[in-house]
Amino acid sequence: MANIVCIGAGYVGGPTMAVMAQNCPHHRIVVVDINEARIAAWRSEHLPIYEPGLDEVIRAVRGENLLFSTEVDRHIAEADIIFVSVNTPTKMFGQGAGRAADLQHWEKTARQIVRNATTPKIVVEKSTLPVRTAEAMEHILNSNDKGLHFDVVSNPEFLAEGTAIRDMQTPDRVLIGAHHTPSGRKALEAIVEIYANWVPRERIITTNLWSSELSKLTANAFLAQRISSINAISALCEQTEADVTEVAHAIGMDSRIGPKFLRASVGFGGSCLQKDILNLVYLCEYYGLPEVAHYWEQVVRMNEYQEARFVSNMMSAMFNTVAGKRIALLGAAFKAHTSDTRESPALAVCRALLDERAAVVLSDPHALENARADLGDQAAQVIFELDPYAAAGGAYAIAVLTEWPQFADLDYEAIFKSMVKPAFIFDGRDILDHQRLFDIGFNVYAIGKPPLAHFTSSVPGPS
Ligand code: NAD
Ligand code: UGA
């Protein structure tokens, strides 16, 4: 039996350790966090995050071999293996502001480990970190005066929110990187052994430390690049009467391209894709590779363009003024099946419409609480409404911003009747039946599709 501790009880720490505990009943796992409210929620019936399947796993293991605690120091002292999954957001101050990763939480954690350790430990990087972070961590951990040796292993997490439990149970691969030294190999083998309890060996990849760290940033950059690529094509489709869904299907049938991550949208959101590309851009600049940095930066710029373009399209369709108009935004989460609103394109659209003085109503089945917190002072200007029918009643326009499947199944005839005419619908996720909505009477604008409008507005907008 190993004593495993995970520092950071967030979107990664909670679900990953729950699945690990379920598959390793012989190990004892404690998830610790300095956020008392979060730990209290993990111990309660109302978990701090909404994630399909999570409640069931937690119910099965909590209080058995999975514990949640705020006693960080005590559990560090008792641990053999420490996974660190604290947040590594974009740095917002000083050198590298707006690009580099803010590593203060990681470094504090490393120092806390050194302070409290009385035995050697394996420290596992679960957080997403810039390549060569392990080197700094090894310096901090191994400059102790207790004669203790620490091995640093990289084990980046590839789960996506909304499918976290499935991704953890049956991962495409588990990546583990360590130094090719006897002690590094031993540490690596210990982590492989944990995953081998439920992941087939051929799906557990081992590399050197730097390849592992860099693979995580690269995977997110490639995923985001595909979305920006199809979104760039969606803009061209709207000008040429091509249909982006048909184009995505046609190219995705090529086995070299593949069909996944080709859904055009209002933009990608979430706490990681943008943050990790910006970090990659910073690293390239740091290592004197400005052309490479510029190449990847365009993926983020295209995403910003897509969000802004969506709002411009709304404005120009609605006679270039939305001031005082009620607009129902369906979706606040950055993607379906999560309550997470971090970097959500829905909130970017919401803020842009508030700047235009629209009367915004926000509806989402699970994310309204987080949306209210993320909007900060601007939340006071927004109406939060769980019921999408109530949100749409009296609205001039609806915009679908999260691909919750229930939004595709609403009674749009009843909704149309309850709206101000002419009624507009903007599908930022291409999940609705556009022809049917047009037949009901809506003016329909979807990403990457020719508009289905009963008239064209010729009111000039800002040039
Ligand atoms: P999160 O903000 O939800 O959780 C991080 C937690 O760490 C917080 O609860 C915070 O209180 C805690 N923490 C910070 N400093 C601490 C300290 N010194 N001691 C104890 N606890 C501390 O973040 P997250 O979404 O879980 O992401 C964590 C890391 O995993 C990031 O590096 C992220 O890039 C990466 N990642 C995230 C996802 C995802 O889906 N969210 C997926 C893969 C990788
Ligand atoms: C992403 C990666 O998919 C995970 O592998 C990674 O572990 C994680 O980031 C991380 O490092 O945090 P996540 O952000 O949870 O996961 O969700 P995704 O499914 O990648 O979606 C990201 C955004 O892209 C969402 O806003 C989603 O709606 C959008 N998206 C996705 C599209 O617009 N089109 C697509 O085809 C796919």
PDB file of N, CA and C in Angstrom, residues 219-270:
ATOM      1  N   ALA A 219      -0.092  19.126 -27.081  1.00  0.00           N
ATOM      2  CA  ALA A 219      -1.405  18.508 -27.333  1.00  0.00           C
ATOM      3  C   ALA A 219      -2.490  19.587 -27.315  1.00  0.00           C
ATOM      4  N   ASN A 220      -2.463  20.460 -26.309  1.00  0.00           N
ATOM      5  CA  ASN A 220      -3.486  21.500 -26.241  1.00  0.00           C
ATOM      6  C   ASN A 220      -3.362  22.489 -27.400  1.00  0.00           C
ATOM      7  N   ALA A 221      -2.124  22.771 -27.799  1.00  0.00           N
ATOM      8  CA  ALA A 221      -1.930  23.695 -28.920  1.00  0.00           C
ATOM      9  C   ALA A 221      -2.504  23.095 -30.209  1.00  0.00           C
ATOM     10  N   PHE A 222      -2.276  21.787 -30.421  1.00  0.00           N
ATOM     11  CA  PHE A 222      -2.796  21.146 -31.639  1.00  0.00           C
ATOM     12  C   PHE A 222      -4.334  21.097 -31.619  1.00  0.00           C
ATOM     13  N   LEU A 223      -4.911  20.820 -30.447  1.00  0.00           N
ATOM     14  CA  LEU A 223      -6.380  20.774 -30.358  1.00  0.00           C
ATOM     15  C   LEU A 223      -6.966  22.153 -30.683  1.00  0.00           C
ATOM     16  N   ALA A 224      -6.390  23.176 -30.081  1.00  0.00           N
ATOM     17  CA  ALA A 224      -6.894  24.534 -30.302  1.00  0.00           C
ATOM     18  C   ALA A 224      -6.680  24.949 -31.754  1.00  0.00           C
ATOM     19  N   GLN A 225      -5.563  24.508 -32.325  1.00  0.00           N
ATOM     20  CA  GLN A 225      -5.256  24.868 -33.710  1.00  0.00           C
ATOM     21  C   GLN A 225      -6.321  24.325 -34.666  1.00  0.00           C
ATOM     22  N   ARG A 226      -6.808  23.126 -34.385  1.00  0.00           N
ATOM     23  CA  ARG A 226      -7.849  22.558 -35.255  1.00  0.00           C
ATOM     24  C   ARG A 226      -9.124  23.399 -35.175  1.00  0.00           C
ATOM     25  N   ILE A 227      -9.463  23.838 -33.973  1.00  0.00           N
ATOM     26  CA  ILE A 227     -10.694  24.634 -33.832  1.00  0.00           C
ATOM     27  C   ILE A 227     -10.520  25.979 -34.544  1.00  0.00           C
ATOM     28  N   SER A 228      -9.373  26.618 -34.339  1.00  0.00           N
ATOM     29  CA  SER A 228      -9.165  27.899 -35.027  1.00  0.00           C
ATOM     30  C   SER A 228      -9.127  27.712 -36.538  1.00  0.00           C
ATOM     31  N   SER A 229      -8.602  26.586 -36.984  1.00  0.00           N
ATOM     32  CA  SER A 229      -8.545  26.348 -38.432  1.00  0.00           C
ATOM     33  C   SER A 229      -9.953  26.238 -39.013  1.00  0.00           C
ATOM     34  N   ILE A 230     -10.816  25.452 -38.370  1.00  0.00           N
ATOM     35  CA  ILE A 230     -12.171  25.293 -38.923  1.00  0.00           C
ATOM     36  C   ILE A 230     -12.958  26.590 -38.731  1.00  0.00           C
ATOM     37  N   ASN A 231     -12.673  27.324 -37.651  1.00  0.00           N
ATOM     38  CA  ASN A 231     -13.366  28.605 -37.458  1.00  0.00           C
ATOM     39  C   ASN A 231     -12.941  29.625 -38.515  1.00  0.00           C
ATOM     40  N   ALA A 232     -11.676  29.588 -38.922  1.00  0.00           N
ATOM     41  CA  ALA A 232     -11.220  30.483 -39.991  1.00  0.00           C
ATOM     42  C   ALA A 232     -11.990  30.159 -41.275  1.00  0.00           C
ATOM     43  N   ILE A 233     -12.157  28.862 -41.540  1.00  0.00           N
ATOM     44  CA  ILE A 233     -12.890  28.455 -42.743  1.00  0.00           C
ATOM     45  C   ILE A 233     -14.370  28.836 -42.620  1.00  0.00           C
ATOM     46  N   SER A 234     -14.901  28.842 -41.383  1.00  0.00           N
ATOM     47  CA  SER A 234     -16.327  29.198 -41.209  1.00  0.00           C
ATOM     48  C   SER A 234     -16.580  30.632 -41.679  1.00  0.00           C
ATOM     49  N   ALA A 235     -15.614  31.517 -41.470  1.00  0.00           N
ATOM     50  CA  ALA A 235     -15.781  32.911 -41.912  1.00  0.00           C
ATOM     51  C   ALA A 235     -15.868  32.954 -43.436  1.00  0.00           C
ATOM     52  N   LEU A 236     -15.042  32.140 -44.082  1.00  0.00           N
ATOM     53  CA  LEU A 236     -15.049  32.100 -45.549  1.00  0.00           C
ATOM     54  C   LEU A 236     -16.352  31.474 -46.063  1.00  0.00           C
ATOM     55  N   CYS A 237     -16.841  30.458 -45.350  1.00  0.00           N
ATOM     56  CA  CYS A 237     -18.105  29.814 -45.741  1.00  0.00           C
ATOM     57  C   CYS A 237     -19.239  30.842 -45.760  1.00  0.00           C
ATOM     58  N   GLU A 238     -19.274  31.685 -44.727  1.00  0.00           N
ATOM     59  CA  GLU A 238     -20.366  32.665 -44.637  1.00  0.00           C
ATOM     60  C   GLU A 238     -20.347  33.640 -45.807  1.00  0.00           C
ATOM     61  N   GLN A 239     -19.192  33.824 -46.426  1.00  0.00           N
ATOM     62  CA  GLN A 239     -19.086  34.740 -47.576  1.00  0.00           C
ATOM     63  C   GLN A 239     -19.373  34.051 -48.900  1.00  0.00           C
ATOM     64  N   THR A 240     -19.372  32.718 -48.907  1.00  0.00           N
ATOM     65  CA  THR A 240     -19.363  32.029 -50.205  1.00  0.00           C
ATOM     66  C   THR A 240     -20.494  31.014 -50.372  1.00  0.00           C
ATOM     67  N   GLU A 241     -21.410  30.940 -49.407  1.00  0.00           N
ATOM     68  CA  GLU A 241     -22.493  29.955 -49.424  1.00  0.00           C
ATOM     69  C   GLU A 241     -22.013  28.515 -49.329  1.00  0.00           C
ATOM     70  N   ALA A 242     -20.780  28.324 -48.934  1.00  0.00           N
ATOM     71  CA  ALA A 242     -20.352  26.969 -48.551  1.00  0.00           C
ATOM     72  C   ALA A 242     -20.855  26.745 -47.126  1.00  0.00           C
ATOM     73  N   ASP A 243     -20.968  25.457 -46.724  1.00  0.00           N
ATOM     74  CA  ASP A 243     -21.497  25.138 -45.397  1.00  0.00           C
ATOM     75  C   ASP A 243     -20.379  24.471 -44.599  1.00  0.00           C
ATOM     76  N   VAL A 244     -20.008  25.056 -43.461  1.00  0.00           N
ATOM     77  CA  VAL A 244     -18.830  24.580 -42.733  1.00  0.00           C
ATOM     78  C   VAL A 244     -19.001  23.149 -42.209  1.00  0.00           C
ATOM     79  N   THR A 245     -20.245  22.753 -41.912  1.00  0.00           N
ATOM     80  CA  THR A 245     -20.457  21.379 -41.439  1.00  0.00           C
ATOM     81  C   THR A 245     -20.134  20.398 -42.569  1.00  0.00           C
ATOM     82  N   GLU A 246     -20.543  20.764 -43.785  1.00  0.00           N
ATOM     83  CA  GLU A 246     -20.251  19.895 -44.930  1.00  0.00           C
ATOM     84  C   GLU A 246     -18.751  19.862 -45.227  1.00  0.00           C
ATOM     85  N   VAL A 247     -18.118  21.015 -45.112  1.00  0.00           N
ATOM     86  CA  VAL A 247     -16.663  21.067 -45.364  1.00  0.00           C
ATOM     87  C   VAL A 247     -15.930  20.224 -44.306  1.00  0.00           C
ATOM     88  N   ALA A 248     -16.327  20.368 -43.030  1.00  0.00           N
ATOM     89  CA  ALA A 248     -15.671  19.611 -41.951  1.00  0.00           C
ATOM     90  C   ALA A 248     -15.853  18.112 -42.169  1.00  0.00           C
ATOM     91  N   HIS A 249     -17.060  17.721 -42.584  1.00  0.00           N
ATOM     92  CA  HIS A 249     -17.316  16.303 -42.831  1.00  0.00           C
ATOM     93  C   HIS A 249     -16.437  15.802 -43.979  1.00  0.00           C
ATOM     94  N   ALA A 250     -16.380  16.602 -45.033  1.00  0.00           N
ATOM     95  CA  ALA A 250     -15.614  16.186 -46.221  1.00  0.00           C
ATOM     96  C   ALA A 250     -14.127  16.035 -45.898  1.00  0.00           C
ATOM     97  N   ILE A 251     -13.576  16.967 -45.141  1.00  0.00           N
ATOM     98  CA  ILE A 251     -12.130  16.846 -44.862  1.00  0.00           C
ATOM     99  C   ILE A 251     -11.866  15.804 -43.771  1.00  0.00           C
ATOM    100  N   GLY A 252     -12.812  15.688 -42.833  1.00  0.00           N
ATOM    101  CA  GLY A 252     -12.626  14.752 -41.719  1.00  0.00           C
ATOM    102  C   GLY A 252     -12.653  13.296 -42.151  1.00  0.00           C
ATOM    103  N   MET A 253     -13.245  13.019 -43.335  1.00  0.00           N
ATOM    104  CA  MET A 253     -13.263  11.643 -43.863  1.00  0.00           C
ATOM    105  C   MET A 253     -11.871  11.201 -44.314  1.00  0.00           C
ATOM    106  N   ASP A 254     -11.001  12.165 -44.504  1.00  0.00           N
ATOM    107  CA  ASP A 254      -9.608  11.832 -44.859  1.00  0.00           C
ATOM    108  C   ASP A 254      -8.956  11.292 -43.585  1.00  0.00           C
ATOM    109  N   SER A 255      -8.533  10.026 -43.630  1.00  0.00           N
ATOM    110  CA  SER A 255      -8.035   9.423 -42.393  1.00  0.00           C
ATOM    111  C   SER A 255      -6.797  10.150 -41.871  1.00  0.00           C
ATOM    112  N   ARG A 256      -6.117  10.892 -42.745  1.00  0.00           N
ATOM    113  CA  ARG A 256      -4.946  11.638 -42.258  1.00  0.00           C
ATOM    114  C   ARG A 256      -5.376  12.858 -41.439  1.00  0.00           C
ATOM    115  N   ILE A 257      -6.582  13.370 -41.709  1.00  0.00           N
ATOM    116  CA  ILE A 257      -7.068  14.542 -40.961  1.00  0.00           C
ATOM    117  C   ILE A 257      -7.922  14.083 -39.787  1.00  0.00           C
ATOM    118  N   GLY A 258      -8.869  13.175 -40.040  1.00  0.00           N
ATOM    119  CA  GLY A 258      -9.718  12.649 -38.962  1.00  0.00           C
ATOM    120  C   GLY A 258     -10.851  13.612 -38.620  1.00  0.00           C
ATOM    121  N   PRO A 259     -11.954  13.068 -38.045  1.00  0.00           N
ATOM    122  CA  PRO A 259     -13.167  13.891 -37.873  1.00  0.00           C
ATOM    123  C   PRO A 259     -13.267  14.701 -36.584  1.00  0.00           C
ATOM    124  N   LYS A 260     -12.388  14.442 -35.601  1.00  0.00           N
ATOM    125  CA  LYS A 260     -12.609  15.073 -34.296  1.00  0.00           C
ATOM    126  C   LYS A 260     -12.081  16.507 -34.230  1.00  0.00           C
ATOM    127  N   PHE A 261     -12.696  17.278 -33.328  1.00  0.00           N
ATOM    128  CA  PHE A 261     -12.282  18.668 -33.101  1.00  0.00           C
ATOM    129  C   PHE A 261     -12.355  19.526 -34.360  1.00  0.00           C
ATOM    130  N   LEU A 262     -13.405  19.285 -35.151  1.00  0.00           N
ATOM    131  CA  LEU A 262     -13.628  20.104 -36.343  1.00  0.00           C
ATOM    132  C   LEU A 262     -14.995  20.771 -36.277  1.00  0.00           C
ATOM    133  N   ARG A 263     -15.533  20.950 -35.059  1.00  0.00           N
ATOM    134  CA  ARG A 263     -16.834  21.615 -34.922  1.00  0.00           C
ATOM    135  C   ARG A 263     -16.605  23.124 -34.864  1.00  0.00           C
ATOM    136  N   ALA A 264     -17.053  23.817 -35.919  1.00  0.00           N
ATOM    137  CA  ALA A 264     -16.933  25.282 -35.898  1.00  0.00           C
ATOM    138  C   ALA A 264     -17.807  25.817 -34.774  1.00  0.00           C
ATOM    139  N   SER A 265     -17.381  26.911 -34.164  1.00  0.00           N
ATOM    140  CA  SER A 265     -18.114  27.426 -33.008  1.00  0.00           C
ATOM    141  C   SER A 265     -17.836  28.909 -32.840  1.00  0.00           C
ATOM    142  N   VAL A 266     -18.496  29.459 -31.835  1.00  0.00           N
ATOM    143  CA  VAL A 266     -18.261  30.864 -31.479  1.00  0.00           C
ATOM    144  C   VAL A 266     -16.837  31.053 -30.943  1.00  0.00           C
ATOM    145  N   GLY A 267     -16.161  29.966 -30.670  1.00  0.00           N
ATOM    146  CA  GLY A 267     -14.772  30.042 -30.204  1.00  0.00           C
ATOM    147  C   GLY A 267     -14.519  28.994 -29.136  1.00  0.00           C
ATOM    148  N   PHE A 268     -13.244  28.678 -28.924  1.00  0.00           N
ATOM    149  CA  PHE A 268     -12.946  27.737 -27.843  1.00  0.00           C
ATOM    150  C   PHE A 268     -12.778  28.513 -26.542  1.00  0.00           C
ATOM    151  N   GLY A 269     -13.215  27.895 -25.444  1.00  0.00           N
ATOM    152  CA  GLY A 269     -13.045  28.508 -24.129  1.00  0.00           C
ATOM    153  C   GLY A 269     -12.392  27.516 -23.197  1.00  0.00           C
ATOM    154  N   GLY A 270     -12.587  27.737 -21.900  1.00  0.00           N
ATOM    155  CA  GLY A 270     -12.004  26.836 -20.907  1.00  0.00           C
ATOM    156  C   GLY A 270     -10.733  27.418 -20.332  1.00  0.00           C
TER     157      GLY A 270
END
